[in-house]
Structure formats: structure tokens, C-alpha cells
Short mmCIF file of N, CA and C in Angstrom, two decimals:
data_model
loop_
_atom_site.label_atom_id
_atom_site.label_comp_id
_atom_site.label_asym_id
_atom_site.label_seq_id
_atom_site.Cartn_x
_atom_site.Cartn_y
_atom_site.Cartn_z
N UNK A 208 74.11 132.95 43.54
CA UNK A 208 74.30 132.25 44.81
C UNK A 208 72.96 131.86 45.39
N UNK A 209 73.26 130.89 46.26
CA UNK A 209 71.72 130.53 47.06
C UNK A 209 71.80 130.38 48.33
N UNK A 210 71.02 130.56 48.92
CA UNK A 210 70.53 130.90 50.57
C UNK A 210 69.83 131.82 50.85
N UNK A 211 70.18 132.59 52.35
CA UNK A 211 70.30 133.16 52.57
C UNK A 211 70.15 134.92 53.27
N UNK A 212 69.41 135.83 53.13
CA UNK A 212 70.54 137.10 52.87
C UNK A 212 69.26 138.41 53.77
N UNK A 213 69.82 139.41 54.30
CA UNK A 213 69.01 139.98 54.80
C UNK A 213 69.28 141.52 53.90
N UNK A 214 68.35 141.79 53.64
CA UNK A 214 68.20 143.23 52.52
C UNK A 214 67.67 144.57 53.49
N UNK A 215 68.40 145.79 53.54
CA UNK A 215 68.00 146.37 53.88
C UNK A 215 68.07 147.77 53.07
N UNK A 216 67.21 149.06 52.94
CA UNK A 216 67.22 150.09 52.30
C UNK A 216 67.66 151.72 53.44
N UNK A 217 68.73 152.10 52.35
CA UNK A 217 68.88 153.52 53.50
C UNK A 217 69.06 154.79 52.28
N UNK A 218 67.61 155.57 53.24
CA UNK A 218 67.62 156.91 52.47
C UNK A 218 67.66 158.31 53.39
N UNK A 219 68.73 158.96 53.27
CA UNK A 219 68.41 160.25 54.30
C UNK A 219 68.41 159.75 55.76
N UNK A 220 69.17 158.93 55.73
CA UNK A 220 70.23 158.49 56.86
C UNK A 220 69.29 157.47 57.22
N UNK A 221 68.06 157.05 56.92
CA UNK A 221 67.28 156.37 57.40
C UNK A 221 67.48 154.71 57.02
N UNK A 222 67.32 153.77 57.93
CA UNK A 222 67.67 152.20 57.45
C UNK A 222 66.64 151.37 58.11
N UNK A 223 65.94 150.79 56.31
CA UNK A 223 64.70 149.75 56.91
C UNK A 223 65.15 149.01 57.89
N UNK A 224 64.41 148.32 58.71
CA UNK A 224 64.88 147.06 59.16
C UNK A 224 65.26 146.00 58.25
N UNK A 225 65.71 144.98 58.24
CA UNK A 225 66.17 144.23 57.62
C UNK A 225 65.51 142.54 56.84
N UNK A 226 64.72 143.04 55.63
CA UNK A 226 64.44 141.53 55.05
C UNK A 226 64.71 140.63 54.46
N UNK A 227 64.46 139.13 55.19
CA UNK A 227 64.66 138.25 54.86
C UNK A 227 64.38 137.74 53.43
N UNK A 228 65.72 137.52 52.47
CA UNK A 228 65.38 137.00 50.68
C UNK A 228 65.90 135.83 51.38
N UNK A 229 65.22 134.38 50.53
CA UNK A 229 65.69 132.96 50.58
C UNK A 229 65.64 132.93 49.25
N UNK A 230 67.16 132.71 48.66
CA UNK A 230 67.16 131.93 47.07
C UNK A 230 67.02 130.39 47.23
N UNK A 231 65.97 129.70 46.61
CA UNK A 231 65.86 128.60 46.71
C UNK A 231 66.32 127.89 44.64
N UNK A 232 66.16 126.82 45.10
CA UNK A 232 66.32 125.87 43.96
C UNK A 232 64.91 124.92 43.84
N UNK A 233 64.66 125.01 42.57
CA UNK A 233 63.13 123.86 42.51
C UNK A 233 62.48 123.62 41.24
N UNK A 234 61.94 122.92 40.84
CA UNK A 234 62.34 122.73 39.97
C UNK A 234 60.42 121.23 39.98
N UNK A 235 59.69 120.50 38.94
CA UNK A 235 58.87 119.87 38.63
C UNK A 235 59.55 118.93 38.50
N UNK A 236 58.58 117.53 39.39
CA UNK A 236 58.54 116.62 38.82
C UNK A 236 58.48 115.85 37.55
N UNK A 237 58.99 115.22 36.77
CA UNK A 237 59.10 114.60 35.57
C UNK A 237 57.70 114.11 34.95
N UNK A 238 57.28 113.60 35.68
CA UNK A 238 56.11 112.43 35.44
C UNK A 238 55.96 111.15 35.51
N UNK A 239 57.26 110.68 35.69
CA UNK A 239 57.65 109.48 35.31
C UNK A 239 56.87 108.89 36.49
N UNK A 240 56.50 107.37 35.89
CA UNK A 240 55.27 106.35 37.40
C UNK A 240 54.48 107.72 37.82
N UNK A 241 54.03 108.40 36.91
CA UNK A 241 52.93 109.24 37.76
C UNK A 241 53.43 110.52 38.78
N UNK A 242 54.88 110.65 38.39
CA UNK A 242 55.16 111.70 39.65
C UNK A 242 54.85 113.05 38.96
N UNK A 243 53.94 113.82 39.95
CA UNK A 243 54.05 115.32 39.94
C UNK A 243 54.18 116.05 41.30
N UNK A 244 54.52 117.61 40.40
CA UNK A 244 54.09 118.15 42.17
C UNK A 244 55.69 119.20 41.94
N UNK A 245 56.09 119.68 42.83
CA UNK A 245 57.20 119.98 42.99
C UNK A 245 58.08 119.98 43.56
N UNK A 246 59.73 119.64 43.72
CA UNK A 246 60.60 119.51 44.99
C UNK A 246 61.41 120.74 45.30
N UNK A 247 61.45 121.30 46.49
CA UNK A 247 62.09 122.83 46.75
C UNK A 247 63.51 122.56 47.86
N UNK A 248 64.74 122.75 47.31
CA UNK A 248 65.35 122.66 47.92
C UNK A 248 66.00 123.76 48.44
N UNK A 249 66.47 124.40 49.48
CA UNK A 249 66.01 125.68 50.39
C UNK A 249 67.20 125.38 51.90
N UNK A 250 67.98 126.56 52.30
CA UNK A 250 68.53 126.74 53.33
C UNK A 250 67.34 127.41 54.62
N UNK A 251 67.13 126.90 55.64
CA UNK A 251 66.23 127.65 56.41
C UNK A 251 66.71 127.62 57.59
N UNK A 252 67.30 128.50 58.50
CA UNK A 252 67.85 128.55 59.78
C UNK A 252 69.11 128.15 59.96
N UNK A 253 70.09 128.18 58.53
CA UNK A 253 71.27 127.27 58.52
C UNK A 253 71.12 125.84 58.18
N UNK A 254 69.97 125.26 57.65
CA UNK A 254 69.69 124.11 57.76
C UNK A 254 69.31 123.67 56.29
N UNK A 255 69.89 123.01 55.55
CA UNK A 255 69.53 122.20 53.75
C UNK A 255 68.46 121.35 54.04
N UNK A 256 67.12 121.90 53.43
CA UNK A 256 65.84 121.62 53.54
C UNK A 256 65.58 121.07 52.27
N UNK A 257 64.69 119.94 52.05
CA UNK A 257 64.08 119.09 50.93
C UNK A 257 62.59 119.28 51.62
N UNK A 258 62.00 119.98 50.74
CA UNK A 258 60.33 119.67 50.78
C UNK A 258 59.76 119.31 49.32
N UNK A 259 58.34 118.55 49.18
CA UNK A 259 57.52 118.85 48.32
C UNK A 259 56.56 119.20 48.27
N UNK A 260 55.81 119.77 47.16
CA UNK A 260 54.64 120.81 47.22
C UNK A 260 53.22 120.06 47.70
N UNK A 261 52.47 120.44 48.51
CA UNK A 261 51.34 120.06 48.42
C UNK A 261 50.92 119.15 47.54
N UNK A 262 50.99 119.38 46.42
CA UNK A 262 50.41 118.82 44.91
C UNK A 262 51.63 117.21 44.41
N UNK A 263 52.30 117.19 44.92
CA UNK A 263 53.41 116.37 45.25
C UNK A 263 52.40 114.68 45.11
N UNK A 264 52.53 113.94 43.98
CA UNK A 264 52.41 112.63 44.07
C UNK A 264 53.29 111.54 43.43
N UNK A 265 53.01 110.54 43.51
CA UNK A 265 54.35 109.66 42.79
C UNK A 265 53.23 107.82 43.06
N UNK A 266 53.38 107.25 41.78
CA UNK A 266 52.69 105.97 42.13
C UNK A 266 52.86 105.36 43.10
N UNK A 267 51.45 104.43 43.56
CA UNK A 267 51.75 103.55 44.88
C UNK A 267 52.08 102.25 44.61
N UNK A 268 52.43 101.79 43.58
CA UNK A 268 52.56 100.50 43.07
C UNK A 268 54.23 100.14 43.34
N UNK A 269 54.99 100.69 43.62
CA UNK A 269 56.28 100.47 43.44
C UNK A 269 56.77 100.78 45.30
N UNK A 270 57.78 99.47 45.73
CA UNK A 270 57.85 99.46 47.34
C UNK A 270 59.03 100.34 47.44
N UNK A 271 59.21 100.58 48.67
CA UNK A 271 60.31 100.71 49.61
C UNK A 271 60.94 102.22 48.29
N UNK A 272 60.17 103.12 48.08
CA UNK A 272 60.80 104.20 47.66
C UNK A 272 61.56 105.02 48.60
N UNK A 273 62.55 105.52 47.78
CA UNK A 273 63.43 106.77 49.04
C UNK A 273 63.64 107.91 47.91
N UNK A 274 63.69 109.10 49.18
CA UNK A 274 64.08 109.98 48.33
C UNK A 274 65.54 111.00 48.15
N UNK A 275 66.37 111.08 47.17
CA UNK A 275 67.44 110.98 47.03
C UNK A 275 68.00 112.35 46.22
N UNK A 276 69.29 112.63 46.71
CA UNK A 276 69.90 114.37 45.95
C UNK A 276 70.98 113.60 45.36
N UNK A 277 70.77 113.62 43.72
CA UNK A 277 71.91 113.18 43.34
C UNK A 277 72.09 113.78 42.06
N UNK A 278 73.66 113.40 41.43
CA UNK A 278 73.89 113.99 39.99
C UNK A 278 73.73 113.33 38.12
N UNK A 279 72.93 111.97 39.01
CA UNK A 279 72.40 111.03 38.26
C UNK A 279 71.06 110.63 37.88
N UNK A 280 70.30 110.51 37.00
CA UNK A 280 68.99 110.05 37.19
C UNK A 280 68.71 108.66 36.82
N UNK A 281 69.99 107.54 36.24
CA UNK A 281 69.76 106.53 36.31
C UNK A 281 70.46 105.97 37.31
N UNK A 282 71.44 106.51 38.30
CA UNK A 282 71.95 105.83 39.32
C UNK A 282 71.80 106.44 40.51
N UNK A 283 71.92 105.74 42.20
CA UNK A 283 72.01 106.62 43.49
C UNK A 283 73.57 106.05 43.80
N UNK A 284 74.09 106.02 42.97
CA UNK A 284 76.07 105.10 43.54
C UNK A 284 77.07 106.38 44.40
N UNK A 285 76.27 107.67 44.08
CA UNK A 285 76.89 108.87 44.26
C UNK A 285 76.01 109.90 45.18
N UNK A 286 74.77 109.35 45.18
CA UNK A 286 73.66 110.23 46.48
C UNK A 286 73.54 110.25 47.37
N UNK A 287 73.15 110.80 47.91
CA UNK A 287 72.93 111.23 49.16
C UNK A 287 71.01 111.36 49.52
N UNK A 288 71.08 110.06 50.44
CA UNK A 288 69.71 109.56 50.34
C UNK A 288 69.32 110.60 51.59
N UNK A 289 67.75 111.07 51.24
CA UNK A 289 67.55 112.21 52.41
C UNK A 289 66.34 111.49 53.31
N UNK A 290 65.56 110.71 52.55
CA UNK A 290 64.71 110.58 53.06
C UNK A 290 63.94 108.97 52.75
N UNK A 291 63.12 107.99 53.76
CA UNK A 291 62.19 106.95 53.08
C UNK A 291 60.72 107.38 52.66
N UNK A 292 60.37 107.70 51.41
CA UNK A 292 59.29 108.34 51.40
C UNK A 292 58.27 107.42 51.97
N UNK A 293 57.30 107.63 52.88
CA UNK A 293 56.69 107.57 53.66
C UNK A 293 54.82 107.57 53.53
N UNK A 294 54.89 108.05 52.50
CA UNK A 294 53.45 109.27 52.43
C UNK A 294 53.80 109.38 51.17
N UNK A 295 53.19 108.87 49.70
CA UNK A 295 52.82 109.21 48.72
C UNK A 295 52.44 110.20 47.89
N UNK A 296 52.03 111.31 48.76
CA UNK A 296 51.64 112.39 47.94
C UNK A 296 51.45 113.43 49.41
N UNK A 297 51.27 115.13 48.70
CA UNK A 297 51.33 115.77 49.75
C UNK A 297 52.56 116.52 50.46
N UNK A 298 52.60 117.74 50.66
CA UNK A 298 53.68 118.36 50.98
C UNK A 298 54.37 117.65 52.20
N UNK A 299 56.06 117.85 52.45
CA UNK A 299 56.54 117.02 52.88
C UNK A 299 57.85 117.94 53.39
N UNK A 300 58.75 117.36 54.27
CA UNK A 300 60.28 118.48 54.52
C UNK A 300 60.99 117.47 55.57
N UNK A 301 61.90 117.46 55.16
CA UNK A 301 63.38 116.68 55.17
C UNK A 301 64.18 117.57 55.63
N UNK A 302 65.16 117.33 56.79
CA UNK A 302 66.50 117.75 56.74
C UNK A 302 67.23 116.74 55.88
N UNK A 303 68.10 118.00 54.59
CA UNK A 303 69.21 117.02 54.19
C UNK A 303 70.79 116.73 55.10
N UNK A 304 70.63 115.47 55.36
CA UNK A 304 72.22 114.66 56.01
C UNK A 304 73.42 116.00 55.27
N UNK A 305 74.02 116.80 56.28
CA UNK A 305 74.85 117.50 56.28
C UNK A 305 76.47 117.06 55.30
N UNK A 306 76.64 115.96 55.39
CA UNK A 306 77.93 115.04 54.63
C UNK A 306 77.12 114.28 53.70
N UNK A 307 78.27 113.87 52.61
CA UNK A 307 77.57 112.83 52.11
C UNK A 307 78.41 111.09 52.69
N UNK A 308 78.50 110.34 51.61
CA UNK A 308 79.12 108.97 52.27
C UNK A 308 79.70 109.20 52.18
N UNK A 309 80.59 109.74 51.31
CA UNK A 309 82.13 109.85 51.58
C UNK A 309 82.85 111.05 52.16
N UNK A 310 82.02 111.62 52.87
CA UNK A 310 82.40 112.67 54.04
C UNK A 310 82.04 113.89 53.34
N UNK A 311 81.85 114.07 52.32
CA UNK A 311 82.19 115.59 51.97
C UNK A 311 80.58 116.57 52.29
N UNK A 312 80.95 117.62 52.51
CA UNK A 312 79.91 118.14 52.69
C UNK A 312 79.05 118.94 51.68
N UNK A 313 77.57 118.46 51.97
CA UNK A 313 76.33 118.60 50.98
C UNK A 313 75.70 120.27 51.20
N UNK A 314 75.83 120.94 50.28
CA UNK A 314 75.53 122.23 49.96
C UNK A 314 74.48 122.00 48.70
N UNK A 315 73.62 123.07 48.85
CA UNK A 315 72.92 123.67 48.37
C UNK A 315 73.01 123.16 46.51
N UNK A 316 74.23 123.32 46.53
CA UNK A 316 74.46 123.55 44.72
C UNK A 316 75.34 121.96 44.43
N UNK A 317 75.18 121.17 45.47
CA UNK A 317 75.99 119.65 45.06
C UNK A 317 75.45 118.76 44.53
N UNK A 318 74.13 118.75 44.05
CA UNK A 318 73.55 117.89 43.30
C UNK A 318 72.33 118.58 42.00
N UNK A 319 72.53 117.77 41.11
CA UNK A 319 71.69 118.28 39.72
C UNK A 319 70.11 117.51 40.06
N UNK A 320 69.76 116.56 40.85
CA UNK A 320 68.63 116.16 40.80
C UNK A 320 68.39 115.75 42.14
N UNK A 321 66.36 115.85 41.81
CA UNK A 321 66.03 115.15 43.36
C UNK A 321 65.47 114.18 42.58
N UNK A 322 65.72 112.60 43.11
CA UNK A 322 64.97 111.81 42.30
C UNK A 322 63.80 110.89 43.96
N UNK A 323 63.12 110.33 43.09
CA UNK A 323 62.38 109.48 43.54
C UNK A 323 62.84 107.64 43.79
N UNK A 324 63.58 107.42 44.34
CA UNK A 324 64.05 105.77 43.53
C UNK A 324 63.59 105.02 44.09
N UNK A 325 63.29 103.85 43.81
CA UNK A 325 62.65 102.18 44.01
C UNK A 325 63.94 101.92 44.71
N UNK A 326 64.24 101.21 46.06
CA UNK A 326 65.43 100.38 46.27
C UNK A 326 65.11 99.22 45.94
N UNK A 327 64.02 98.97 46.43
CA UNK A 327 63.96 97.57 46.36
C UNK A 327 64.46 97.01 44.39
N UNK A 328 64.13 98.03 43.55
CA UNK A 328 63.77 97.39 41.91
C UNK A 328 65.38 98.27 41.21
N UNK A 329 65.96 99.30 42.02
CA UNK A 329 66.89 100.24 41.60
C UNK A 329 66.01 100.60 40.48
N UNK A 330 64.77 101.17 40.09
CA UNK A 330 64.66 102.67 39.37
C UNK A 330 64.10 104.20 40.05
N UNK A 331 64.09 104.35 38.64
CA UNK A 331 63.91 105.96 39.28
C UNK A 331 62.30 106.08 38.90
N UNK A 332 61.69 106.30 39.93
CA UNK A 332 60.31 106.83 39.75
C UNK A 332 60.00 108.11 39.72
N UNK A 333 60.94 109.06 39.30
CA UNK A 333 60.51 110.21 39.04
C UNK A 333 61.65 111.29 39.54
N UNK A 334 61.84 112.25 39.01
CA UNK A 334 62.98 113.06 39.11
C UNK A 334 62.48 114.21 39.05
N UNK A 335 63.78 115.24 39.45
CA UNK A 335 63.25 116.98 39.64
C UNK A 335 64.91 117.10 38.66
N UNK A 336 64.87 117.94 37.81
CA UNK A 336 65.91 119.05 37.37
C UNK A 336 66.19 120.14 38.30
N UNK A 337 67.39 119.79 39.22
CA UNK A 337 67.40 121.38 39.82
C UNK A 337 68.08 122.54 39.07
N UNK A 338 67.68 123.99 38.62
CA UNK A 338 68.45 124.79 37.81
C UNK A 338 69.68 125.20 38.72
#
């Protein structure tokens, strides 16, 4: 499972306080047009978070990129667009849109990829495998 979860230990009646585990999902950039870096997708405060790592780049040659949670890496017909990337390289964090288009709601485990896509050209400039 992912999220989440507060851990606590009891010995001889005694009980730590309680710490915070976050299971996240994340997974490297491809390479593709130059993308590296990493995308972490992460529940934080109740909230489906998209960041990338510091180290996070993707070519500047290609316009109007967005960045997208989907189960495709040659199509977005089924994604759920989170973000207009903005900023080329460099850590980054998104709330992901709670629904997708067709209403249903976007969890943690509803998509196999974060991709990078061109709207303007429809490709993919670079993708994440989420495990």
C-alpha cells in the first residue's frame, strides 16, 4: 500500500510517540530529449503530490510542455494533466487534480507513468516508470 501511516513501539507498557512512514512511488527519468532527474509521487497532508528532484531536467527546444500521470507513454487520451511545466529543470511540486476528466477519482496507484509531453507536437519528452 501507499501513503500514509503513523508507527508506534510499546514495551513494558511503554508507547513511543508516534512516527510518521510516507510510502511513496518514484521512479527516473527515461532520457528521452535529454530528460533526467527524478519524479516522486507522494500523499502529504491528504494531498497527491507530483514533485521532481532537484537534478530534474528535460530539453528546452520543444514548446508548450505539460506534465502528465498517465497509463500510456505514447498517448495523454486517458491523463490526467497535473501541471504546465514552467521551469525546465530543478526541483518542482504539483498538487495532483483530485478527479480525473471523466470524474473518477485519482489515487496514488491510478497511473503507470509520469510523462513529460509536447502539446503543442503530441510527444513524449520523457517519462518516469512508476513501480
Amino acid at each position: 500500500n501507499y501513503g500514509t501511516t503513523a508507527v508506534t513501539a510499546t514495551s513494558a507498557s511503554i508507547t513511543s510517540p508516534p512516527l510518521m512512514v510516507q510510502v511513496v512511488r518514484s521512479g527516473s527519468f527515461n532520457g528521452t530529449h535529454n530528460s533526467t532527474g527524478q519524479a516522486i509521487l507522494k500523499i502529504e497532508n491528504g494531498v497527491l503530490k507530483l514533485q521532481t528532484s532537484s537534478n530534474f531536467s528535460v530539453s528546452s527546444g520543444a514548446p508548450d510542455l505539460r506534465i502528465y500521470l498517465s497509463n500510456s507513454t505514447s498517448s495523454i487520451s486517458s491523463a490526467v494533466e497535473v501541471a504546465t511545466l514552467n521551469q525546465r529543470s530543478g526541483a518542482q511540486t504539483w498538487n495532483v487534480p483530485a478527479v480525473n476528466s471523466s470524474g473518477q477519482p485519482v489515487t496514488i496507484t491510478s497511473y503507470a507513468y509520469v510523462l513529460v509531453w509536447c502539446r503543442q507536437f503530441g510527444g513524449n519528452y520523457g517519462h518516469v516508470v512508476l513501480p
